[in-house]
Amino acid sequence: MTGTVKHTHWSKWKCPSNIALVKYWGKRDFQKPMNPSLSFVLQHAFTETSVELHKDGDQKVEFYFDGLPSSFGDRIEMYLDHVSTWLPWVNKYNFRIHSCNSFPHSAGIASSASSFGALALCLTELDFAISGKETDSPEFWKKASELARMGSGSACRSVYAGFSIWGQTQLFEACSDEHAIPLLDGVHPVFYGLQDAILMVDSGIKEVSSSVGHRLMDEHFYQRSRIAQAHENINKLYLALLTGNQLEFLEVVENEALSLHAMMMTSNPSFILLKPNSLELINRIRRFREKSKIPVCFTIDAGPNIHLLYFQENELDVKAFIERELLAFCENRKWIDDGIGNGPEKLMN
Ligand code: PMV
């Protein structure tokens, strides 16, 4: 059934970025992961996107970022062309899309995750409205996650609150390569208040795009061991999340961050994305943990910036430590104060 009632023509969503604790690195087929990953969504780093469907003129996609026309529209057009196989109505309309981020482009936060997350939520809402389906259903989120994945793999983990898992694992049957699933039940309350201080070492353009990076795993000498390691780490991390085992959490998270970088360093061609100040921050975080016995750890994306993870009950001590010992190694003393978030939000105007 198709309908064209007015409210089906417009949708707006706010969607957060996410940071992986077990890293997705390497693809199979179209935007499917070589290994499972586990992440949490941020609270303050998000994208807001509105999509308006219309039939004026002949431009397929008008894309505005911060109110100005942007070349990202070309990537969106290719994406829409691809998803039209699943959403045939896409071919019948032109798109006017407005988007903005709560964080600067150079902040070292994955903007593709929040951007494609927000766009996919708009498309899913439009799709459900056009076909008269109930939006308040698990089916809705699954579809949004799947559409987000087709734009940027890690974006599929941005559509849920808190923690989520993407990729087949032995943990649950529901785990899938097609979409992420939320980790709703059983996470120990100690992790509800997980904090993320993003320490900006270098806000320059990434030396290696994630699509080039993923491709490096195709022929990687350590491919099989890396896949096995990710499965083992996701099992350990999930158990730590259930039991509130902070020490195990810290160990797995650091192991994953360094393994991601080890894969990049040992691929062909090889990339070293960590900077001297990244290493200085890592060493200081470890020394602080050893001396103070406060449970802190780091994770790192495919770049030089360091995410310092800690727990709410230690906020004052950790913030004093950041101020006292870490900001000297950040670009212009810049850091972003973030933490685990409540997931996407539908916006009404
Ligand atoms: O979603 P992509 O293609 O930008 O890849 C993201 C890869 C990492 O951020 C390095 C890891 C992850 O799981 O998010």
Coordinates of C-alpha atoms and ligand atoms in Angstrom, one line a residue:
M1 CA 0.0 0.0 0.0
T2 CA 1.3 3.5 -0.8
G3 CA 0.0 6.7 0.6
T4 CA 0.9 10.4 0.1
V5 CA -0.6 12.1 3.1
K6 CA 1.3 15.2 4.0
H7 CA 3.1 14.0 7.1
T8 CA 4.8 11.2 5.2
H9 CA 6.9 13.8 3.3
W10 CA 9.0 15.1 6.1
S11 CA 11.1 13.5 8.9
K12 CA 13.7 14.8 11.3
W13 CA 16.0 12.9 13.7
K14 CA 18.8 13.5 16.1
C15 CA 21.3 10.6 16.2
P16 CA 24.5 10.2 18.2
S17 CA 27.9 9.1 17.2
N18 CA 29.4 5.9 18.8
I19 CA 32.7 4.6 19.9
A20 CA 33.6 1.0 19.5
L21 CA 35.1 -1.0 22.4
V22 CA 35.6 -4.1 20.3
K23 CA 36.6 -2.8 16.9
Y24 CA 35.1 -3.5 13.5
W25 CA 38.0 -3.6 11.1
G26 CA 37.7 -5.4 7.7
K27 CA 34.6 -6.0 5.5
R28 CA 33.0 -8.9 3.7
D29 CA 30.6 -8.5 0.8
F30 CA 28.7 -5.2 0.9
Q31 CA 29.2 -3.4 4.2
K32 CA 29.3 -6.6 6.2
P33 CA 31.8 -6.9 9.0
M34 CA 34.7 -9.3 9.0
N35 CA 34.3 -9.6 12.8
P36 CA 31.7 -8.6 15.4
S37 CA 32.0 -5.3 17.3
L38 CA 30.6 -3.8 20.4
S39 CA 30.1 0.0 21.1
F40 CA 28.3 2.6 23.1
V41 CA 26.6 5.8 21.8
L42 CA 27.9 9.2 22.9
Q43 CA 25.6 11.8 24.5
H44 CA 26.8 15.1 23.3
A45 CA 28.2 14.2 19.8
F46 CA 25.3 13.9 17.5
T47 CA 23.9 14.9 14.0
E48 CA 20.5 16.4 13.4
T49 CA 19.1 15.7 9.9
S50 CA 15.8 16.5 8.3
V51 CA 14.6 14.9 5.0
E52 CA 11.9 16.5 2.9
L53 CA 10.4 14.6 -0.1
H54 CA 9.2 16.6 -3.0
K55 CA 8.6 16.5 -6.7
D56 CA 9.8 20.0 -7.7
G57 CA 12.5 20.5 -10.3
D58 CA 14.9 17.7 -11.5
Q59 CA 17.6 17.7 -8.9
K60 CA 17.5 14.4 -7.1
V61 CA 19.3 15.5 -3.9
E62 CA 19.8 19.0 -2.4
F63 CA 22.0 18.6 0.6
Y64 CA 22.7 21.4 3.0
F65 CA 25.2 21.2 5.8
D66 CA 24.9 24.0 8.4
G67 CA 22.5 25.7 6.0
L68 CA 25.0 25.7 3.1
P69 CA 25.0 23.5 0.0
S70 CA 27.5 20.7 0.5
S71 CA 29.3 18.2 -1.8
F72 CA 28.4 15.4 0.6
G73 CA 25.1 15.4 -1.4
D74 CA 26.9 13.3 -4.1
R75 CA 27.7 10.5 -1.6
I76 CA 24.0 10.7 -0.4
E77 CA 22.8 10.4 -3.9
M78 CA 24.8 7.2 -4.4
Y79 CA 23.6 5.9 -1.1
L80 CA 19.9 6.6 -2.0
D81 CA 20.4 4.9 -5.4
H82 CA 21.7 1.9 -3.5
V83 CA 18.9 1.7 -0.9
S84 CA 16.2 2.2 -3.5
T85 CA 16.4 -1.6 -4.0
W86 CA 14.8 -1.9 -0.5
L87 CA 12.9 1.4 -0.6
P88 CA 11.4 1.6 -4.1
W89 CA 9.5 4.9 -3.3
V90 CA 12.9 6.6 -3.2
N91 CA 12.9 6.7 -7.0
K92 CA 9.6 8.6 -7.0
Y93 CA 10.8 11.7 -5.1
N94 CA 13.5 14.3 -4.9
F95 CA 15.2 14.9 -1.6
R96 CA 15.9 18.2 0.3
I97 CA 18.1 17.3 3.2
H98 CA 19.4 19.6 6.0
S99 CA 22.0 18.4 8.4
C100 CA 24.2 19.7 11.2
N101 CA 26.5 18.3 13.8
S102 CA 26.9 19.2 17.5
F103 CA 30.6 18.8 17.2
P104 CA 33.2 20.3 14.8
H105 CA 34.2 18.3 11.7
S106 CA 37.8 18.2 13.0
A107 CA 36.9 16.8 16.4
G108 CA 38.1 13.3 15.6
I109 CA 34.6 12.0 16.3
A110 CA 33.1 9.6 13.7
S111 CA 30.6 11.9 12.0
S112 CA 29.7 9.3 9.4
A113 CA 28.2 7.2 12.1
S114 CA 25.9 9.9 13.4
S115 CA 25.2 11.3 9.9
F116 CA 24.1 8.0 8.3
G117 CA 22.4 7.0 11.6
A118 CA 20.2 10.2 11.4
L119 CA 19.6 9.9 7.7
A120 CA 18.6 6.2 8.0
L121 CA 16.2 7.0 10.8
C122 CA 14.5 9.6 8.6
L123 CA 14.3 7.2 5.7
T124 CA 12.9 4.4 7.9
E125 CA 10.2 6.7 9.4
L126 CA 9.2 7.8 5.9
D127 CA 9.2 4.2 4.7
F128 CA 7.0 3.1 7.6
A129 CA 4.6 6.0 7.1
I130 CA 4.3 5.4 3.4
S131 CA 3.6 1.7 3.9
G132 CA 1.4 2.3 6.9
K133 CA 3.5 0.3 9.3
E134 CA 3.8 0.8 13.1
T135 CA 6.9 2.8 13.9
D136 CA 7.1 1.9 17.6
S137 CA 8.3 -1.7 16.9
P138 CA 11.6 -3.6 17.1
E139 CA 11.2 -3.9 13.3
F140 CA 11.6 -0.2 12.9
W141 CA 15.0 0.0 14.7
K142 CA 16.2 -3.1 12.9
K143 CA 15.4 -1.5 9.6
A144 CA 17.0 1.8 10.6
S145 CA 20.2 0.0 11.7
E146 CA 20.3 -1.9 8.5
L147 CA 19.9 1.2 6.3
A148 CA 22.5 3.0 8.4
R149 CA 24.9 0.2 7.9
M150 CA 24.7 0.6 4.1
G151 CA 25.9 4.2 4.5
S152 CA 28.7 3.5 6.9
G153 CA 29.2 0.2 8.7
S154 CA 29.7 1.6 12.2
A155 CA 26.5 3.8 11.8
C156 CA 24.4 0.7 12.4
R157 CA 25.4 0.8 16.1
S158 CA 24.2 4.4 16.5
V159 CA 20.5 3.9 16.4
Y160 CA 20.2 2.3 19.9
A161 CA 20.6 3.7 23.4
G162 CA 23.7 2.6 25.4
F163 CA 25.6 -0.4 24.2
S164 CA 25.1 -2.4 21.0
I165 CA 26.6 -5.3 19.1
W166 CA 27.0 -5.7 15.4
G167 CA 28.0 -8.9 13.6
Q168 CA 27.4 -12.6 14.1
T169 CA 28.7 -14.0 17.4
Q170 CA 28.0 -17.0 19.5
L171 CA 26.6 -14.7 22.1
F172 CA 23.1 -14.5 20.8
E173 CA 21.2 -15.9 17.8
A174 CA 19.9 -12.4 17.2
C175 CA 23.4 -11.0 16.4
S176 CA 23.6 -10.3 12.7
D177 CA 25.9 -9.0 10.1
E178 CA 23.0 -7.0 8.6
H179 CA 22.2 -4.8 11.5
A180 CA 23.2 -4.1 15.1
I181 CA 21.2 -5.2 18.2
P182 CA 20.9 -3.3 21.4
L183 CA 22.3 -4.7 24.7
L184 CA 19.3 -3.9 26.7
D185 CA 19.2 -6.5 29.4
G186 CA 21.5 -7.2 32.2
V187 CA 24.3 -4.6 31.8
H188 CA 25.6 -3.9 35.3
P189 CA 24.6 -0.5 36.7
V190 CA 28.3 0.5 37.1
F191 CA 28.5 0.9 33.3
Y192 CA 25.4 3.2 33.1
G193 CA 27.5 6.2 33.9
L194 CA 30.5 5.4 31.6
Q195 CA 32.3 8.6 30.7
D196 CA 34.4 9.4 27.7
A197 CA 37.0 12.3 27.7
I198 CA 38.1 12.7 24.1
L199 CA 41.6 14.0 24.2
M200 CA 42.4 15.9 21.0
V201 CA 46.0 15.1 19.9
D202 CA 45.5 16.2 16.3
S203 CA 42.4 17.5 14.6
G204 CA 43.9 17.2 11.1
I205 CA 42.4 15.2 8.3
K206 CA 42.7 11.4 8.7
E207 CA 45.7 9.9 7.0
V208 CA 43.8 6.8 5.9
S209 CA 40.0 6.8 5.2
S210 CA 38.2 4.0 6.9
S211 CA 37.2 2.4 3.6
V212 CA 40.9 2.1 2.6
G213 CA 41.7 0.9 6.1
H214 CA 39.1 -1.9 6.0
R215 CA 40.5 -3.1 2.6
L216 CA 43.9 -3.6 4.2
M217 CA 42.4 -6.5 6.2
D218 CA 41.5 -8.4 2.9
E219 CA 45.0 -9.7 2.5
H220 CA 46.3 -9.2 6.0
F221 CA 48.8 -11.7 7.4
Y222 CA 47.0 -11.7 10.8
Q223 CA 43.4 -11.7 9.4
R224 CA 42.4 -15.1 10.9
S225 CA 43.9 -14.3 14.3
R226 CA 42.4 -10.9 14.4
I227 CA 38.9 -12.4 13.7
A228 CA 39.5 -15.0 16.4
Q229 CA 40.7 -12.3 18.8
A230 CA 37.6 -10.1 18.2
H231 CA 35.3 -13.0 19.0
E232 CA 37.2 -13.8 22.2
N233 CA 37.2 -10.2 23.2
I234 CA 33.5 -9.7 22.6
N235 CA 32.8 -12.7 24.8
K236 CA 35.0 -11.4 27.6
L237 CA 33.6 -7.9 27.3
Y238 CA 30.0 -9.0 27.4
L239 CA 30.7 -11.0 30.5
A240 CA 32.4 -8.0 32.1
L241 CA 29.4 -5.8 31.3
L242 CA 27.0 -8.3 32.8
T243 CA 29.0 -8.9 36.0
G244 CA 30.3 -5.4 36.5
N245 CA 33.9 -6.5 36.2
Q246 CA 35.6 -3.2 35.7
L247 CA 39.1 -4.6 35.5
E248 CA 38.3 -7.1 32.8
F249 CA 36.5 -4.2 30.9
L250 CA 39.7 -2.1 31.0
E251 CA 41.9 -4.9 29.9
V252 CA 39.8 -5.9 26.9
V253 CA 39.1 -2.3 25.8
E254 CA 42.8 -1.4 25.7
N255 CA 43.7 -4.7 24.0
E256 CA 41.2 -3.9 21.3
A257 CA 42.4 -0.3 20.7
L258 CA 46.0 -1.4 20.4
S259 CA 45.1 -4.4 18.2
L260 CA 43.3 -2.1 15.7
H261 CA 46.5 0.0 15.5
A262 CA 48.7 -3.1 15.3
M263 CA 46.6 -4.2 12.3
M264 CA 47.3 -0.9 10.6
M265 CA 51.0 -0.9 11.5
T266 CA 51.5 -4.4 10.1
S267 CA 49.3 -4.1 6.9
N268 CA 50.7 -3.4 3.5
P269 CA 50.9 -0.5 3.0
S270 CA 51.4 0.2 6.6
F271 CA 50.1 3.2 8.6
I272 CA 51.1 4.6 11.9
L273 CA 48.3 6.9 13.0
L274 CA 49.4 7.4 16.6
K275 CA 51.5 10.5 17.3
P276 CA 54.1 10.9 20.0
N277 CA 51.5 12.7 22.2
S278 CA 49.1 9.8 21.7
L279 CA 51.7 7.5 23.3
E280 CA 52.5 10.0 26.0
L281 CA 48.8 10.1 27.0
I282 CA 48.5 6.3 26.9
N283 CA 51.5 5.9 29.2
R284 CA 50.2 8.6 31.6
I285 CA 46.7 7.0 31.7
R286 CA 48.3 3.6 32.6
R287 CA 50.6 5.2 35.2
F288 CA 47.6 7.0 36.8
R289 CA 45.6 3.8 37.0
E290 CA 48.5 1.9 38.6
K291 CA 49.2 4.6 41.2
S292 CA 45.7 5.7 42.1
K293 CA 43.9 2.3 41.6
I294 CA 41.1 4.3 39.9
P295 CA 39.7 2.2 37.0
V296 CA 40.4 4.2 33.9
C297 CA 41.4 3.1 30.4
F298 CA 41.8 4.3 26.9
T299 CA 40.3 3.4 23.5
I300 CA 41.3 4.8 20.1
D301 CA 39.6 5.1 16.8
A302 CA 41.5 5.0 13.4
G303 CA 43.3 8.2 14.3
P304 CA 45.6 9.8 16.9
N305 CA 43.1 11.0 19.5
I306 CA 42.7 9.2 22.8
H307 CA 39.4 8.4 24.4
L308 CA 39.9 8.2 28.2
L309 CA 37.1 6.1 29.6
Y310 CA 36.2 6.3 33.3
F311 CA 33.3 5.8 35.7
Q312 CA 31.0 8.5 37.1
E313 CA 32.0 7.9 40.7
N314 CA 35.6 8.9 39.8
E315 CA 34.6 12.0 37.9
L316 CA 36.3 14.6 40.1
D317 CA 39.6 12.7 40.5
V318 CA 39.8 12.0 36.7
K319 CA 38.9 15.5 35.7
A320 CA 41.6 16.8 38.0
F321 CA 44.1 14.3 36.4
I322 CA 43.1 15.5 32.9
E323 CA 43.6 19.1 33.8
R324 CA 46.9 18.5 35.7
E325 CA 48.6 15.9 33.5
L326 CA 47.0 15.4 30.2
L327 CA 46.0 18.7 28.6
A328 CA 49.6 19.7 28.0
F329 CA 49.7 16.9 25.4
C330 CA 46.5 17.9 23.6
E331 CA 46.3 20.2 20.6
N332 CA 45.5 23.7 22.1
R333 CA 44.6 21.9 25.4
K334 CA 41.4 20.7 23.7
W335 CA 39.3 17.9 24.9
I336 CA 35.6 16.9 24.7
D337 CA 33.7 15.9 27.8
D338 CA 31.3 13.2 26.7
G339 CA 29.8 9.9 28.0
I340 CA 27.3 7.2 27.3
G341 CA 24.0 8.4 25.8
N342 CA 20.4 7.6 25.5
G343 CA 20.3 7.1 21.8
P344 CA 18.4 8.8 19.0
E345 CA 15.5 11.2 19.3
K346 CA 12.7 12.0 16.9
L347 CA 12.5 15.8 16.4
M348 CA 9.2 17.6 15.6
N349 CA 10.6 20.8 14.0
Ligands
PMV1 O1 32.1 2.7 9.8 P1 33.4 2.9 9.3 O2 33.6 2.3 7.9 O3 33.8 4.4 9.3 O4 34.5 2.1 10.1 C1 34.8 2.4 11.5 C2 36.0 1.7 12.0 C3 36.4 2.0 13.4 O5 35.9 3.2 13.8 C4 37.9 2.1 13.4 C5 36.0 0.9 14.3 C6 34.6 0.8 14.7 O6 34.1 -0.3 15.0 O7 33.9 1.8 14.8

